[in-house]
Structures are given as structure tokens and as C-alpha cells.
């Protein structure tokens, strides 16, 4: 199964040994604030990370983001539906603010466009989630619009902003080539 390597990171399938750290950061209220998963994070949802599904298969497929020494930093994901996919990204608090999400997603986006041949990538975010807004903007995603109070989330009506990038808009950065 595909492993993506970047200058500082390894983006690989989840292993059983990742699950305690994975469950711990998914249960961190600061990490979960703008995410849709149930709290406490269900054990069966953690087990599902070991599904063995390949990136590009229909539905959500997650990958662990790790340092070369194996330390789990977070996860990235593709929710593929035909020639399009939704992106997901989560870092443990200790791993944020170091450019790791940008580096992991740069590799995942290159894989999605250059290897899987997808047409469009998109993400739906809460506009109050400033770190992910900055991240998607730095990755050249366009803000396509915002649905106001369009879903009920953690006790309140919540806005959803859609960001997207077409393969035809994607600028391949050779300094971020996969190794
Ligand atoms: C969204 C999320 C992944 C963004 O993580 P992040 O670490 O801020 O994102 P990046 O990898 O782009 O890192 C950028 C930050 O690292 C800093 N940085 C430090 N060293 C860096 C380096 N070598 N290269 C690039 N940036 C670096 C940048 O200055 C930037 O800080 P700033 O945003 O304050 O300007 C993170 O906030 C998160 O996991 N949140 C919880 C889950 C969530 O809400 N996910 C999105 C749901 S849609």
C-alpha cells in the first residue's frame, strides 16, 4: 500500500501500535473542536483506521502522518467519490505550528492529482477554524462560498465554508517532490 515520503515525514497506513496515540489526540477537545466525530472517540472508529483500503478507493481512507522515528503526529485523509475527493487533516496539538500539515497535504495532493488522476479536491470547514483556513489558502485552495448556519454541530448552528482546487489549477512544486 502506498507510503508517501516528504523531507520530514512519512505518510503511511495506520498500524495497531498507532491507535493509543491516535485515540488520545482525537479525544483532545481542542483538536476535536471543529471536527464531526463523536466524543469520546469510539474504539471501533479507531479500529477502522486499520481497514487496509487504498487511497482513491471510494469513501474515507486515512493515513498516519509520522516522523521517520515512528512518532505519530496526526492523520490525513481522502474521501473519494468518483473523480473528486474531500481532504481531511488532523494534527495532535504538540505537532501543530511546524508546517507538518502543509508538508503532508502537499504530498497527498500530488498523489491525488498526479497518481490517482483526480479532477477536483475540496474541503468543508468551519470559517472560525483559522489554522485550517490559513493552511488551505497556502495550498492554493479557492474559497468557493460559505453556507450560513447550514448544519447543527456540538450544540449550535454552524457555517460551512467550501474550499477547492482543480487539477488544472494545481501548481506542482518540484521542491516538494515525493522521494
Ligand atoms: C488544521 C491543522 C491541521 C493546521 O495545522 P498547522 O500546524 O497550523 O498547519 P501547517 O502545517 O500549515 O503549519 C503552519 C504553521 O506552522 C508554522 N511553521 C513553523 N515551522 C514551519 C515550517 N518549517 N514550514 C512551514 N510552516 C512552519 C507556520 O508559521 C504556521 O503558523 P501560523 O499558521 O501560525 O502562521 C491543525 O490546526 C489541526 O489539526 N486542527 C485540529 C483538527 C482540525 O480542525 N482539522 C481541520 C478540520 S476541517
mmCIF file of C-alpha atoms in Angstrom, residues 53-61 77-88 112-113 116-124 141 144 160 162-166:
data_model
loop_
_atom_site.group_PDB
_atom_site.id
_atom_site.type_symbol
_atom_site.label_atom_id
_atom_site.label_comp_id
_atom_site.label_asym_id
_atom_site.label_seq_id
_atom_site.Cartn_x
_atom_site.Cartn_y
_atom_site.Cartn_z
ATOM 1 C CA UNK A 53 -8.097 0.322 1.991
ATOM 2 C CA UNK A 54 -6.048 2.119 -0.673
ATOM 3 C CA UNK A 55 -6.047 5.882 -1.250
ATOM 4 C CA UNK A 56 -8.507 6.583 -4.067
ATOM 5 C CA UNK A 57 -10.962 3.846 -3.093
ATOM 6 C CA UNK A 58 -14.472 5.215 -2.591
ATOM 7 C CA UNK A 59 -15.119 6.714 0.833
ATOM 8 C CA UNK A 60 -12.783 7.877 3.589
ATOM 9 C CA UNK A 61 -9.245 6.440 3.627
ATOM 10 C CA UNK A 77 -7.386 11.513 4.547
ATOM 11 C CA UNK A 78 -9.141 11.387 1.218
ATOM 12 C CA UNK A 79 -12.891 10.857 0.935
ATOM 13 C CA UNK A 80 -13.047 9.876 -2.722
ATOM 14 C CA UNK A 81 -16.277 9.982 -4.695
ATOM 15 C CA UNK A 82 -15.666 9.258 -8.362
ATOM 16 C CA UNK A 83 -13.126 11.731 -9.831
ATOM 17 C CA UNK A 84 -13.318 14.064 -6.820
ATOM 18 C CA UNK A 85 -12.254 13.803 -3.193
ATOM 19 C CA UNK A 86 -12.664 15.633 0.082
ATOM 20 C CA UNK A 87 -9.490 16.247 2.093
ATOM 21 C CA UNK A 88 -9.164 15.662 5.812
ATOM 22 C CA UNK A 112 -4.303 12.608 -5.719
ATOM 23 C CA UNK A 113 -3.700 14.591 -8.904
ATOM 24 C CA UNK A 116 -4.827 8.903 -8.877
ATOM 25 C CA UNK A 117 -5.705 11.384 -11.648
ATOM 26 C CA UNK A 118 -8.471 13.073 -9.657
ATOM 27 C CA UNK A 119 -10.175 16.119 -11.145
ATOM 28 C CA UNK A 120 -11.002 18.167 -8.025
ATOM 29 C CA UNK A 121 -10.158 18.241 -4.324
ATOM 30 C CA UNK A 122 -12.335 20.041 -1.798
ATOM 31 C CA UNK A 123 -12.681 20.670 1.918
ATOM 32 C CA UNK A 124 -15.579 21.847 4.060
ATOM 33 C CA UNK A 141 -7.314 26.222 -2.497
ATOM 34 C CA UNK A 144 -15.888 28.859 -3.195
ATOM 35 C CA UNK A 160 -19.590 25.663 6.396
ATOM 36 C CA UNK A 162 -16.094 25.200 0.923
ATOM 37 C CA UNK A 163 -12.540 25.344 -0.424
ATOM 38 C CA UNK A 164 -11.466 23.586 -3.628
ATOM 39 C CA UNK A 165 -8.580 23.036 -6.027
ATOM 40 C CA UNK A 166 -8.853 21.673 -9.572
#
